mmCIF file of C-alpha atoms and ligand atoms in Angstrom:
data_model
loop_
_atom_site.group_PDB
_atom_site.id
_atom_site.type_symbol
_atom_site.label_atom_id
_atom_site.label_comp_id
_atom_site.label_asym_id
_atom_site.label_seq_id
_atom_site.Cartn_x
_atom_site.Cartn_y
_atom_site.Cartn_z
ATOM 1 C CA MET A 186 13.112 -37.938 96.857
ATOM 2 C CA ASP A 187 9.778 -36.588 95.715
ATOM 3 C CA VAL A 188 8.626 -38.935 92.985
ATOM 4 C CA LYS A 189 5.397 -40.838 92.404
ATOM 5 C CA LEU A 190 5.742 -44.596 92.906
ATOM 6 C CA PRO A 191 5.771 -47.100 91.358
ATOM 7 C CA ILE A 192 7.911 -45.853 88.486
ATOM 8 C CA TYR A 193 7.309 -47.304 85.036
ATOM 9 C CA MET A 194 10.594 -47.892 83.225
ATOM 10 C CA ASP A 195 9.564 -50.721 80.912
ATOM 11 C CA TYR A 196 8.368 -48.867 77.799
ATOM 12 C CA HIS A 197 9.608 -51.679 75.526
ATOM 13 C CA ALA A 198 7.095 -54.102 77.019
ATOM 14 C CA THR A 199 4.197 -51.767 76.403
ATOM 15 C CA THR A 200 3.282 -48.088 76.679
ATOM 16 C CA PRO A 201 0.334 -46.271 78.215
ATOM 17 C CA VAL A 202 -2.227 -44.892 75.780
ATOM 18 C CA ASP A 203 -1.607 -41.222 75.041
ATOM 19 C CA PRO A 204 -4.600 -39.101 76.211
ATOM 20 C CA GLU A 205 -4.939 -37.693 72.694
ATOM 21 C CA VAL A 206 -5.142 -41.255 71.348
ATOM 22 C CA MET A 207 -7.752 -42.172 73.945
ATOM 23 C CA GLU A 208 -9.900 -39.210 72.859
ATOM 24 C CA ALA A 209 -9.678 -40.284 69.225
ATOM 25 C CA MET A 210 -10.868 -43.800 70.101
ATOM 26 C CA LEU A 211 -13.866 -43.028 72.285
ATOM 27 C CA PRO A 212 -16.472 -42.120 69.614
ATOM 28 C CA TYR A 213 -16.001 -45.509 67.949
ATOM 29 C CA PHE A 214 -17.199 -47.405 70.995
ATOM 30 C CA ARG A 215 -20.476 -45.502 71.202
ATOM 31 C CA GLU A 216 -22.127 -43.277 68.615
ATOM 32 C CA HIS A 217 -19.918 -44.458 65.722
ATOM 33 C CA PHE A 218 -20.011 -48.164 66.483
ATOM 34 C CA GLY A 219 -20.695 -49.276 62.906
ATOM 35 C CA ASN A 220 -19.067 -52.088 60.980
ATOM 36 C CA PRO A 221 -16.798 -50.733 58.227
ATOM 37 C CA SER A 222 -18.051 -53.476 55.913
ATOM 38 C CA SER A 223 -21.652 -52.233 56.134
ATOM 39 C CA ARG A 224 -21.998 -50.537 52.748
ATOM 40 C CA THR A 225 -25.665 -49.607 52.965
ATOM 41 C CA HIS A 226 -25.838 -47.015 55.752
ATOM 42 C CA VAL A 227 -24.070 -44.153 57.452
ATOM 43 C CA PHE A 228 -22.980 -46.227 60.458
ATOM 44 C CA GLY A 229 -20.825 -48.342 58.178
ATOM 45 C CA TRP A 230 -19.546 -45.366 56.181
ATOM 46 C CA THR A 231 -18.471 -43.529 59.323
ATOM 47 C CA ALA A 232 -16.582 -46.550 60.621
ATOM 48 C CA GLU A 233 -14.979 -47.103 57.230
ATOM 49 C CA SER A 234 -13.821 -43.529 57.013
ATOM 50 C CA ALA A 235 -12.217 -43.848 60.478
ATOM 51 C CA VAL A 236 -10.281 -46.889 59.293
ATOM 52 C CA GLU A 237 -9.222 -45.128 56.089
ATOM 53 C CA LYS A 238 -8.120 -42.043 57.990
ATOM 54 C CA ALA A 239 -5.917 -44.210 60.229
ATOM 55 C CA ARG A 240 -4.492 -45.924 57.153
ATOM 56 C CA GLU A 241 -3.427 -42.508 55.881
ATOM 57 C CA GLN A 242 -1.922 -41.475 59.215
ATOM 58 C CA ILE A 243 0.212 -44.614 59.333
ATOM 59 C CA SER A 244 1.207 -44.451 55.685
ATOM 60 C CA HIS A 245 2.303 -40.852 56.221
ATOM 61 C CA LEU A 246 4.624 -41.901 59.062
ATOM 62 C CA ILE A 247 6.266 -44.723 57.094
ATOM 63 C CA GLY A 248 6.099 -43.205 53.604
ATOM 64 C CA CYS A 249 3.903 -45.688 51.770
ATOM 65 C CA LYS A 250 0.557 -45.750 49.977
ATOM 66 C CA PRO A 251 -2.455 -46.127 52.301
ATOM 67 C CA MET A 252 -3.615 -49.283 50.544
ATOM 68 C CA GLU A 253 -0.295 -50.949 51.385
ATOM 69 C CA VAL A 254 -1.216 -50.894 55.095
ATOM 70 C CA VAL A 255 -2.967 -54.043 56.368
ATOM 71 C CA PHE A 256 -4.509 -53.841 59.828
ATOM 72 C CA THR A 257 -3.874 -56.815 62.097
ATOM 73 C CA SER A 258 -4.150 -57.683 65.793
ATOM 74 C CA GLY A 259 -0.542 -56.669 66.479
ATOM 75 C CA ALA A 260 3.047 -57.313 65.533
ATOM 76 C CA THR A 261 2.834 -61.007 66.438
ATOM 77 C CA GLU A 262 0.177 -61.507 63.780
ATOM 78 C CA SER A 263 1.963 -59.237 61.296
ATOM 79 C CA ASN A 264 5.180 -61.222 61.695
ATOM 80 C CA ASN A 265 3.321 -64.508 61.309
ATOM 81 C CA VAL A 266 1.566 -63.432 58.140
ATOM 82 C CA ALA A 267 4.738 -61.890 56.706
ATOM 83 C CA LEU A 268 6.705 -65.104 57.187
ATOM 84 C CA LYS A 269 4.104 -67.814 56.643
ATOM 85 C CA GLY A 270 2.059 -65.830 54.135
ATOM 86 C CA VAL A 271 5.128 -65.212 51.969
ATOM 87 C CA ALA A 272 6.541 -68.722 52.463
ATOM 88 C CA TRP A 273 3.274 -70.319 51.363
ATOM 89 C CA ALA A 274 2.775 -67.926 48.445
ATOM 90 C CA TYR A 275 6.298 -68.328 47.055
ATOM 91 C CA ARG A 276 6.805 -72.001 47.846
ATOM 92 C CA ASP A 277 7.148 -72.861 44.140
ATOM 93 C CA ARG A 278 10.027 -70.398 43.825
ATOM 94 C CA GLY A 279 12.083 -71.605 46.791
ATOM 95 C CA ASN A 280 12.096 -72.848 50.359
ATOM 96 C CA HIS A 281 14.874 -70.813 51.977
ATOM 97 C CA ILE A 282 14.400 -68.021 54.524
ATOM 98 C CA ILE A 283 17.121 -65.930 56.160
ATOM 99 C CA THR A 284 16.694 -64.291 59.544
ATOM 100 C CA THR A 285 18.796 -63.534 62.620
ATOM 101 C CA ALA A 286 19.452 -65.285 65.908
ATOM 102 C CA ILE A 287 18.080 -62.352 67.923
ATOM 103 C CA GLU A 288 14.600 -61.962 66.436
ATOM 104 C CA HIS A 289 11.485 -61.682 68.580
ATOM 105 C CA HIS A 290 9.795 -65.025 69.295
ATOM 106 C CA ALA A 291 6.994 -64.115 66.897
ATOM 107 C CA VAL A 292 9.542 -64.378 64.065
ATOM 108 C CA LEU A 293 11.712 -67.177 65.467
ATOM 109 C CA ASP A 294 8.791 -69.453 66.271
ATOM 110 C CA ALA A 295 7.060 -68.777 62.957
ATOM 111 C CA CYS A 296 10.347 -69.818 61.313
ATOM 112 C CA GLY A 297 10.446 -72.904 63.514
ATOM 113 C CA ARG A 298 6.987 -73.870 62.324
ATOM 114 C CA LEU A 299 8.009 -73.355 58.689
ATOM 115 C CA GLU A 300 11.063 -75.571 59.235
ATOM 116 C CA LYS A 301 8.705 -78.368 60.289
ATOM 117 C CA GLU A 302 6.924 -77.838 56.959
ATOM 118 C CA GLY A 303 10.138 -78.333 55.042
ATOM 119 C CA PHE A 304 11.478 -74.804 54.741
ATOM 120 C CA ASP A 305 15.163 -74.158 55.405
ATOM 121 C CA VAL A 306 15.929 -71.256 57.714
ATOM 122 C CA THR A 307 19.330 -69.623 58.168
ATOM 123 C CA TYR A 308 19.756 -67.820 61.510
ATOM 124 C CA LEU A 309 22.492 -65.243 61.033
ATOM 125 C CA PRO A 310 24.806 -64.450 63.944
ATOM 126 C CA VAL A 311 25.263 -60.935 65.289
ATOM 127 C CA ASP A 312 28.353 -59.197 66.637
ATOM 128 C CA ARG A 313 29.050 -58.150 70.260
ATOM 129 C CA SER A 314 26.845 -55.081 69.891
ATOM 130 C CA GLY A 315 23.977 -57.013 68.329
ATOM 131 C CA LEU A 316 24.540 -55.850 64.756
ATOM 132 C CA VAL A 317 23.879 -58.038 61.739
ATOM 133 C CA ASP A 318 26.549 -57.813 59.064
ATOM 134 C CA PRO A 319 24.864 -57.088 55.699
ATOM 135 C CA PHE A 320 27.697 -59.026 54.072
ATOM 136 C CA HIS A 321 26.513 -62.144 55.926
ATOM 137 C CA VAL A 322 23.053 -61.616 54.443
ATOM 138 C CA GLU A 323 24.555 -61.385 50.976
ATOM 139 C CA GLU A 324 26.591 -64.560 51.519
ATOM 140 C CA ALA A 325 23.616 -66.516 52.811
ATOM 141 C CA ILE A 326 21.345 -65.789 49.819
ATOM 142 C CA THR A 327 20.959 -68.720 47.422
ATOM 143 C CA ASP A 328 18.769 -69.198 44.369
ATOM 144 C CA ARG A 329 16.239 -70.879 46.694
ATOM 145 C CA THR A 330 15.961 -67.842 49.017
ATOM 146 C CA ILE A 331 12.529 -66.194 49.039
ATOM 147 C CA LEU A 332 12.627 -63.957 52.110
ATOM 148 C CA VAL A 333 15.014 -62.144 54.459
ATOM 149 C CA SER A 334 13.653 -60.976 57.836
ATOM 150 C CA VAL A 335 15.677 -58.669 60.098
ATOM 151 C CA ILE A 336 14.388 -56.905 63.200
ATOM 152 C CA ALA A 337 14.575 -53.090 62.844
ATOM 153 C CA ALA A 338 15.313 -52.069 66.439
ATOM 154 C CA HIS A 339 15.708 -54.604 69.195
ATOM 155 C CA ASN A 340 13.230 -54.929 72.046
ATOM 156 C CA GLU A 341 15.861 -56.085 74.562
ATOM 157 C CA ILE A 342 19.131 -54.427 73.642
ATOM 158 C CA GLY A 343 17.832 -51.538 71.534
ATOM 159 C CA THR A 344 20.328 -52.095 68.717
ATOM 160 C CA VAL A 345 19.233 -50.492 65.429
ATOM 161 C CA GLN A 346 20.139 -52.620 62.406
ATOM 162 C CA PRO A 347 21.578 -51.377 59.097
ATOM 163 C CA LEU A 348 18.276 -52.069 57.337
ATOM 164 C CA ALA A 349 18.882 -49.912 54.274
ATOM 165 C CA GLU A 350 22.017 -51.910 53.432
ATOM 166 C CA VAL A 351 20.238 -55.222 53.924
ATOM 167 C CA GLY A 352 17.332 -53.911 51.831
ATOM 168 C CA ARG A 353 19.646 -52.912 49.009
ATOM 169 C CA ILE A 354 21.175 -56.383 48.911
ATOM 170 C CA CYS A 355 17.758 -58.058 48.919
ATOM 171 C CA LYS A 356 16.510 -55.836 46.122
ATOM 172 C CA ALA A 357 19.595 -56.523 44.007
ATOM 173 C CA ARG A 358 19.133 -60.263 44.461
ATOM 174 C CA GLY A 359 15.360 -60.246 43.931
ATOM 175 C CA VAL A 360 14.598 -61.509 47.443
ATOM 176 C CA LEU A 361 11.711 -60.127 49.520
ATOM 177 C CA PHE A 362 12.715 -58.188 52.629
ATOM 178 C CA HIS A 363 10.695 -58.106 55.848
ATOM 179 C CA SER A 364 11.428 -56.224 59.055
ATOM 180 C CA ASP A 365 9.855 -56.429 62.499
ATOM 181 C CA ALA A 366 9.683 -52.730 63.356
ATOM 182 C CA ALA A 367 7.447 -52.945 66.434
ATOM 183 C CA GLN A 368 10.022 -51.105 68.542
ATOM 184 C CA ALA A 369 11.203 -48.735 65.837
ATOM 185 C CA LEU A 370 7.904 -47.162 64.782
ATOM 186 C CA GLY A 371 7.593 -43.607 66.015
ATOM 187 C CA LYS A 372 11.011 -43.754 67.688
ATOM 188 C CA ILE A 373 13.367 -43.523 64.737
ATOM 189 C CA SER A 374 12.822 -42.466 61.139
ATOM 190 C CA LEU A 375 11.449 -45.378 59.165
ATOM 191 C CA LYS A 376 10.547 -44.835 55.521
ATOM 192 C CA VAL A 377 9.854 -48.042 53.647
ATOM 193 C CA ASP A 378 11.452 -46.783 50.433
ATOM 194 C CA ASP A 379 14.672 -45.737 52.179
ATOM 195 C CA LEU A 380 14.868 -49.219 53.694
ATOM 196 C CA GLN A 381 13.755 -50.900 50.447
ATOM 197 C CA ALA A 382 11.542 -53.070 52.628
ATOM 198 C CA ASP A 383 8.702 -55.111 51.125
ATOM 199 C CA LEU A 384 6.964 -56.048 54.370
ATOM 200 C CA VAL A 385 7.170 -54.327 57.767
ATOM 201 C CA SER A 386 5.414 -55.252 61.029
ATOM 202 C CA PHE A 387 4.077 -52.735 63.542
ATOM 203 C CA SER A 388 2.264 -52.752 66.862
ATOM 204 C CA ALA A 389 0.113 -49.924 68.265
ATOM 205 C CA HIS A 390 0.782 -50.562 71.954
ATOM 206 C CA LYS A 391 4.508 -49.929 71.603
ATOM 207 C CA VAL A 392 3.825 -46.428 70.313
ATOM 208 C CA TYR A 393 1.294 -45.107 72.867
ATOM 209 C CA GLY A 394 -1.672 -46.715 71.129
ATOM 210 C CA PRO A 395 -3.962 -49.499 72.364
ATOM 211 C CA LYS A 396 -3.119 -53.199 72.695
ATOM 212 C CA GLY A 397 -4.477 -55.747 70.242
ATOM 213 C CA VAL A 398 -3.971 -53.746 67.064
ATOM 214 C CA GLY A 399 -1.103 -53.465 64.650
ATOM 215 C CA SER A 400 -0.370 -53.430 60.979
ATOM 216 C CA LEU A 401 1.676 -54.957 58.234
ATOM 217 C CA TYR A 402 3.089 -52.827 55.472
ATOM 218 C CA CYS A 403 2.901 -54.899 52.319
ATOM 219 C CA ARG A 404 4.408 -53.467 49.112
ATOM 220 C CA MET A 405 1.958 -53.420 46.213
ATOM 221 C CA THR A 406 4.144 -52.294 43.312
ATOM 222 C CA ARG A 407 7.673 -53.239 42.266
ATOM 223 C CA PRO A 408 7.150 -55.875 43.451
ATOM 224 C CA ALA A 409 3.533 -56.596 44.296
ATOM 225 C CA VAL A 410 4.011 -58.890 47.278
ATOM 226 C CA LYS A 411 1.786 -61.953 47.315
ATOM 227 C CA LEU A 412 0.520 -63.308 50.623
ATOM 228 C CA VAL A 413 -1.483 -66.351 51.567
ATOM 229 C CA PRO A 414 -3.721 -64.955 54.326
ATOM 230 C CA LEU A 415 -3.736 -66.632 57.736
ATOM 231 C CA PHE A 416 -7.504 -66.310 58.095
ATOM 232 C CA ASP A 417 -10.269 -67.183 55.677
ATOM 233 C CA GLY A 418 -13.455 -65.188 55.967
ATOM 234 C CA GLY A 419 -15.088 -61.955 54.907
ATOM 235 C CA GLY A 420 -12.154 -60.752 52.812
ATOM 236 C CA GLN A 421 -11.554 -57.498 54.689
ATOM 237 C CA GLU A 422 -8.303 -55.573 54.122
ATOM 238 C CA ARG A 423 -8.365 -56.460 50.402
ATOM 239 C CA GLY A 424 -8.497 -60.119 51.275
ATOM 240 C CA ARG A 425 -5.242 -59.955 53.169
ATOM 241 C CA ARG A 426 -6.825 -60.138 56.642
ATOM 242 C CA SER A 427 -10.378 -61.316 57.107
ATOM 243 C CA GLY A 428 -12.338 -60.321 60.192
ATOM 244 C CA THR A 429 -14.181 -57.149 61.178
ATOM 245 C CA GLN A 430 -11.625 -54.416 61.814
ATOM 246 C CA ASN A 431 -10.976 -53.219 65.369
ATOM 247 C CA VAL A 432 -12.269 -49.760 64.459
ATOM 248 C CA SER A 433 -11.643 -47.947 67.758
ATOM 249 C CA GLY A 434 -8.225 -49.569 68.076
ATOM 250 C CA ILE A 435 -7.340 -48.667 64.514
ATOM 251 C CA ALA A 436 -8.491 -45.058 65.025
ATOM 252 C CA GLY A 437 -6.239 -44.946 68.098
ATOM 253 C CA PHE A 438 -3.313 -46.457 66.223
ATOM 254 C CA GLY A 439 -3.718 -43.838 63.496
ATOM 255 C CA LYS A 440 -3.767 -41.026 66.029
ATOM 256 C CA ALA A 441 -0.731 -42.513 67.796
ATOM 257 C CA CYS A 442 1.168 -42.366 64.489
ATOM 258 C CA GLU A 443 0.081 -38.773 63.925
ATOM 259 C CA VAL A 444 1.309 -37.811 67.400
ATOM 260 C CA ALA A 445 4.563 -39.685 66.784
ATOM 261 C CA SER A 446 5.193 -37.819 63.511
ATOM 262 C CA ARG A 447 4.809 -34.599 65.456
ATOM 263 C CA VAL A 448 6.928 -35.355 68.534
ATOM 264 C CA MET A 449 9.409 -38.001 67.379
ATOM 265 C CA ALA A 450 12.426 -35.767 66.736
ATOM 266 C CA GLU A 451 12.171 -33.797 69.953
ATOM 267 C CA GLU A 452 11.262 -36.799 72.082
ATOM 268 C CA GLY A 453 14.142 -38.762 70.587
ATOM 269 C CA ASN A 454 16.612 -36.088 71.656
ATOM 270 C CA ARG A 455 15.150 -35.809 75.138
ATOM 271 C CA LEU A 456 15.144 -39.560 75.696
ATOM 272 C CA THR A 457 18.661 -40.013 74.348
ATOM 273 C CA GLU A 458 19.856 -37.384 76.795
ATOM 274 C CA LEU A 459 17.928 -38.928 79.699
ATOM 275 C CA ARG A 460 19.188 -42.414 78.800
ATOM 276 C CA GLU A 461 22.807 -41.188 78.663
ATOM 277 C CA TYR A 462 22.297 -39.540 82.040
ATOM 278 C CA LEU A 463 20.921 -42.784 83.512
ATOM 279 C CA LYS A 464 23.855 -44.694 82.064
ATOM 280 C CA SER A 465 26.553 -42.302 83.251
ATOM 281 C CA GLU A 466 25.085 -42.079 86.747
ATOM 282 C CA ILE A 467 24.975 -45.870 87.070
ATOM 283 C CA PHE A 468 28.531 -46.241 85.741
ATOM 284 C CA ARG A 469 29.700 -43.497 88.064
ATOM 285 C CA ARG A 470 28.208 -45.061 91.171
ATOM 286 C CA ILE A 471 28.363 -48.812 90.625
ATOM 287 C CA ALA A 472 31.390 -50.933 89.712
ATOM 288 C CA GLY A 473 31.258 -54.043 87.535
ATOM 289 C CA VAL A 474 28.597 -52.804 85.134
ATOM 290 C CA TYR A 475 28.547 -53.926 81.494
ATOM 291 C CA LEU A 476 26.644 -52.282 78.661
ATOM 292 C CA ASN A 477 24.731 -54.674 76.405
ATOM 293 C CA GLY A 478 23.971 -53.635 72.844
ATOM 294 C CA HIS A 479 25.483 -50.889 70.738
ATOM 295 C CA PRO A 480 26.787 -47.737 72.452
ATOM 296 C CA GLU A 481 25.323 -45.372 69.827
ATOM 297 C CA ARG A 482 23.197 -47.274 67.322
ATOM 298 C CA ARG A 483 20.349 -47.883 69.740
ATOM 299 C CA LEU A 484 16.796 -46.799 70.483
ATOM 300 C CA PRO A 485 16.706 -43.470 72.351
ATOM 301 C CA GLY A 486 14.923 -44.856 75.430
ATOM 302 C CA ASN A 487 16.799 -48.149 75.730
ATOM 303 C CA LEU A 488 19.497 -49.072 78.195
ATOM 304 C CA ASN A 489 20.488 -52.692 78.874
ATOM 305 C CA LEU A 490 23.091 -53.392 81.545
ATOM 306 C CA SER A 491 24.577 -56.439 83.223
ATOM 307 C CA PHE A 492 25.741 -56.315 86.821
ATOM 308 C CA ALA A 493 28.643 -58.542 87.753
ATOM 309 C CA ARG A 494 28.507 -60.453 91.026
ATOM 310 C CA VAL A 495 24.752 -60.157 91.579
ATOM 311 C CA GLU A 496 21.922 -62.610 91.067
ATOM 312 C CA GLY A 497 19.868 -60.983 88.295
ATOM 313 C CA GLU A 498 16.573 -62.333 89.532
ATOM 314 C CA ALA A 499 17.219 -61.105 93.081
ATOM 315 C CA LEU A 500 18.186 -57.660 91.800
ATOM 316 C CA LEU A 501 15.004 -57.323 89.756
ATOM 317 C CA LEU A 502 12.821 -58.454 92.635
ATOM 318 C CA SER A 503 14.521 -56.059 95.024
ATOM 319 C CA MET A 504 13.643 -53.136 92.711
ATOM 320 C CA LYS A 505 9.970 -53.455 93.586
ATOM 321 C CA ASP A 506 8.912 -49.845 93.073
ATOM 322 C CA VAL A 507 10.696 -49.458 89.728
ATOM 323 C CA ALA A 508 9.193 -51.446 86.865
ATOM 324 C CA VAL A 509 12.115 -52.713 84.807
ATOM 325 C CA SER A 510 12.660 -56.115 83.278
ATOM 326 C CA SER A 511 15.326 -58.588 82.395
ATOM 327 C CA GLY A 512 15.388 -59.765 78.831
ATOM 328 C CA SER A 513 12.126 -59.649 76.960
ATOM 329 C CA ALA A 514 8.817 -59.526 78.787
ATOM 330 C CA CYS A 515 7.772 -62.827 77.287
ATOM 331 C CA THR A 516 10.691 -64.773 78.746
ATOM 332 C CA SER A 517 11.171 -62.920 82.019
ATOM 333 C CA THR A 518 9.040 -65.428 83.923
ATOM 334 C CA THR A 519 11.673 -68.086 83.366
ATOM 335 C CA MET A 520 15.111 -68.235 84.957
ATOM 336 C CA GLU A 521 16.792 -68.839 81.615
ATOM 337 C CA PRO A 522 19.433 -66.352 80.541
ATOM 338 C CA SER A 523 18.397 -64.173 77.609
ATOM 339 C CA TYR A 524 18.979 -65.953 74.284
ATOM 340 C CA VAL A 525 19.645 -62.532 72.825
ATOM 341 C CA LEU A 526 22.491 -61.741 75.199
ATOM 342 C CA LEU A 527 23.927 -65.229 74.686
ATOM 343 C CA ALA A 528 23.833 -64.640 70.914
ATOM 344 C CA LEU A 529 25.858 -61.477 71.508
ATOM 345 C CA GLY A 530 28.484 -63.589 73.257
ATOM 346 C CA VAL A 531 27.714 -62.274 76.744
ATOM 347 C CA ARG A 532 28.842 -64.872 79.253
ATOM 348 C CA ASP A 533 26.192 -66.862 81.019
ATOM 349 C CA GLU A 534 26.617 -65.261 84.430
ATOM 350 C CA LEU A 535 26.254 -61.743 83.011
ATOM 351 C CA ALA A 536 23.416 -62.773 80.704
ATOM 352 C CA ARG A 537 21.526 -63.815 83.841
ATOM 353 C CA ALA A 538 22.208 -60.506 85.575
ATOM 354 C CA SER A 539 20.886 -58.043 83.029
ATOM 355 C CA ILE A 540 18.364 -55.283 83.438
ATOM 356 C CA ARG A 541 16.562 -53.566 80.609
ATOM 357 C CA PHE A 542 15.607 -49.959 81.326
ATOM 358 C CA GLY A 543 12.979 -48.606 78.971
ATOM 359 C CA LEU A 544 12.400 -44.860 79.082
ATOM 360 C CA GLY A 545 9.463 -43.248 77.338
ATOM 361 C CA ARG A 546 7.167 -40.296 76.851
ATOM 362 C CA TRP A 547 6.463 -39.704 80.546
ATOM 363 C CA SER A 548 9.854 -40.588 82.013
ATOM 364 C CA THR A 549 11.440 -37.838 84.089
ATOM 365 C CA LYS A 550 14.860 -36.985 85.479
ATOM 366 C CA GLU A 551 13.452 -37.403 88.994
ATOM 367 C CA GLU A 552 12.467 -40.972 88.162
ATOM 368 C CA VAL A 553 15.936 -41.649 86.804
ATOM 369 C CA ASP A 554 17.535 -40.213 89.958
ATOM 370 C CA TYR A 555 15.337 -42.352 92.180
ATOM 371 C CA THR A 556 16.135 -45.456 90.121
ATOM 372 C CA VAL A 557 19.887 -44.868 90.259
ATOM 373 C CA GLN A 558 19.705 -44.382 94.029
ATOM 374 C CA LYS A 559 17.702 -47.577 94.587
ATOM 375 C CA LEU A 560 19.830 -49.572 92.190
ATOM 376 C CA THR A 561 23.057 -48.490 93.893
ATOM 377 C CA GLU A 562 21.759 -49.501 97.308
ATOM 378 C CA ARG A 563 20.428 -52.850 96.105
ATOM 379 C CA VAL A 564 23.512 -53.859 94.160
ATOM 380 C CA GLU A 565 25.748 -52.987 97.106
ATOM 381 C CA ARG A 566 23.562 -54.930 99.513
ATOM 382 C CA LEU A 567 23.284 -57.994 97.297
ATOM 383 C CA ARG A 568 27.027 -58.038 96.717
ATOM 384 C CA ALA A 569 27.718 -57.692 100.431
ATOM 385 C CA MET A 570 25.266 -60.494 101.219
ATOM 386 C CA SER A 571 26.709 -63.016 98.800
ATOM 387 C CA SER A 572 29.765 -64.500 100.464
ATOM 388 C CA GLY A 573 31.362 -66.009 97.376
ATOM 389 C CA TRP A 574 32.005 -62.705 95.709
ATOM 390 C CA PRO A 575 34.623 -60.262 96.895
ATOM 391 C CA ALA A 576 33.311 -56.735 97.325
ATOM 392 C CA THR A 577 36.235 -55.350 95.361
ATOM 393 C CA LYS A 578 35.657 -52.467 93.021
ATOM 394 C CA GLY A 579 36.236 -53.608 89.471
ATOM 395 C CA ARG A 580 36.680 -51.502 86.418
ATOM 396 C CA ASN A 581 33.586 -50.629 84.387
ATOM 397 C CA VAL A 582 33.758 -51.737 80.812
ATOM 398 C CA SER A 583 31.579 -51.103 77.826
ATOM 399 C CA VAL A 584 30.900 -53.561 75.081
ATOM 400 C CA GLN A 585 33.960 -52.849 72.964
ATOM 401 C CA ASP A 586 36.481 -53.864 75.557
ATOM 402 C CA THR A 587 34.468 -56.637 77.132
ATOM 403 C CA PRO A 588 36.522 -59.812 76.934
ATOM 404 C CA SER A 589 34.618 -62.438 74.977
HETATM 405 C C1 PLP B 399 6.124 -56.276 71.198
HETATM 406 C C2 PLP B 399 6.837 -56.842 70.041
HETATM 407 C C3 PLP B 399 6.234 -57.783 69.202
HETATM 408 C C4 PLP B 399 4.837 -58.316 69.469
HETATM 409 O O1 PLP B 399 3.889 -57.309 69.278
HETATM 410 P P1 PLP B 399 2.372 -57.523 69.762
HETATM 411 O O2 PLP B 399 1.647 -56.389 69.131
HETATM 412 O O3 PLP B 399 2.413 -57.444 71.251
HETATM 413 O O4 PLP B 399 1.932 -58.840 69.251
HETATM 414 C C5 PLP B 399 6.945 -58.253 68.128
HETATM 415 N N1 PLP B 399 8.190 -57.824 67.879
HETATM 416 C C6 PLP B 399 8.808 -56.926 68.659
HETATM 417 C C7 PLP B 399 10.176 -56.475 68.317
HETATM 418 C C8 PLP B 399 8.146 -56.404 69.765
HETATM 419 O O5 PLP B 399 8.768 -55.525 70.539
#
C-alpha cells in the first residue's frame, strides 16, 4: 500500500500545528516581540493587539465576550484554576464539589488536592457508554455544593456529555458549572450560553495550535464568577492570571480557533465518515472486537476498541508504524488498565486490551486502510501465538449488548 509511514492516528494526544496557524505566530517571535504590558511604546501596543485579536477569535468560536477569556498555559492550568480558584473563592458558601469518575487527571487530581484541604467531592458514575446522567447531578447537589465539573467530550472514549442539561440543573440550583472542553473545542459546536456553563477549559494543542497555551472561559455577568488566582504577580489577564502572556502562542491559538470556525462542520462530517469506515472495516475483518464509548454521541475522530484474547500492550507495540495509544497518553506508560474503561464497567481483561484511534485533519482513507490491514495481521498473529486462547471466531458485539 502506498502510504507515508509512520502514520499519526493519535490526534487526541496532540495535533500538529496548522500551517496557517504557524504563519500567524511567526511575526511575534521576531519583529513584534513586545510585551503586551508595555504601555509606553508601539512594541507593547502591537503585542497587546495580537492578544486582543486572539481573544476575539476564541470568543467568537464559543459565543462569549472577549473579556471573559483568560489565557493560560493549557487545559491543565485552566482546570486547576477553575476548581481550586472557585473552591477557594466560595469556601464561605460551601465545601462540596461534584464531578465524574472519568474526568481527566487535571480535574481528578485537583479535586484530590481539595479533598485534602477539607472539601468534599462527589465522583458521579457513568453508564456503559460513558454518559453522565443529569438526574444524578441533580440528586447529588446539596446546599453546600459550590461547583459541578463535567468533561465535555472525552479524551479516551470520545463520549460527548449532555452538558446543556447539566448546565440547566446547575443554573436552577445556583451552582457554578465548569466543563473541561479541551477535546471538544473546534470539533463540536460549543456555545457557552447554550451549555449555561460558567467556566470552560480549553487547550490550543488539541485544536491544531501550539503546545503550552490554553484558555479558561470565565463568566463575568449573571453570575460574575469569582476566582482566587493560582499565581500572584503582575496582574495580567485582569488579575486572573499573572505572568507575561505567551503572545506568539496566543496569536496561534486565536488563528486555530478562526480556522476551526471555518472548517468544523465539513471536517466533522468527513471524520465521522472516516471513523465509521475504520470501525466497520475492523469489525468486518476481526472477531472479538468491542466498542468502548457511545456508538453515536462521540467525537467525530474518535474510535476506542477492545480486542478480546490479545495482550493490549503487545498489540500496541506490534503496531510500530501506526501511532495509536491505549487509554490516555498520560497513563499509557503504565500497565494499569484504563480507569475510564473500568468506570464504564468494561471487564479488566478488555480494559487492558483497548486501542484508541484518533483521526484528525490530515488523516486519509489510505492511512485507515493500512491500519486495518496491519491490525488484522497483528491480532491474528498474537491470538495464534498465545496458547491459552482458542482461535475461535466469536461474535462481535457493541456496547449495548456487551454483558456487564
Ligand atoms: C489534553 C487534555 C487536557 C490537558 O491539556 P494541556 O493543555 O495539555 O494541559 C485536559 N483535559 C483534557 C480532556 C485533555 O484532552
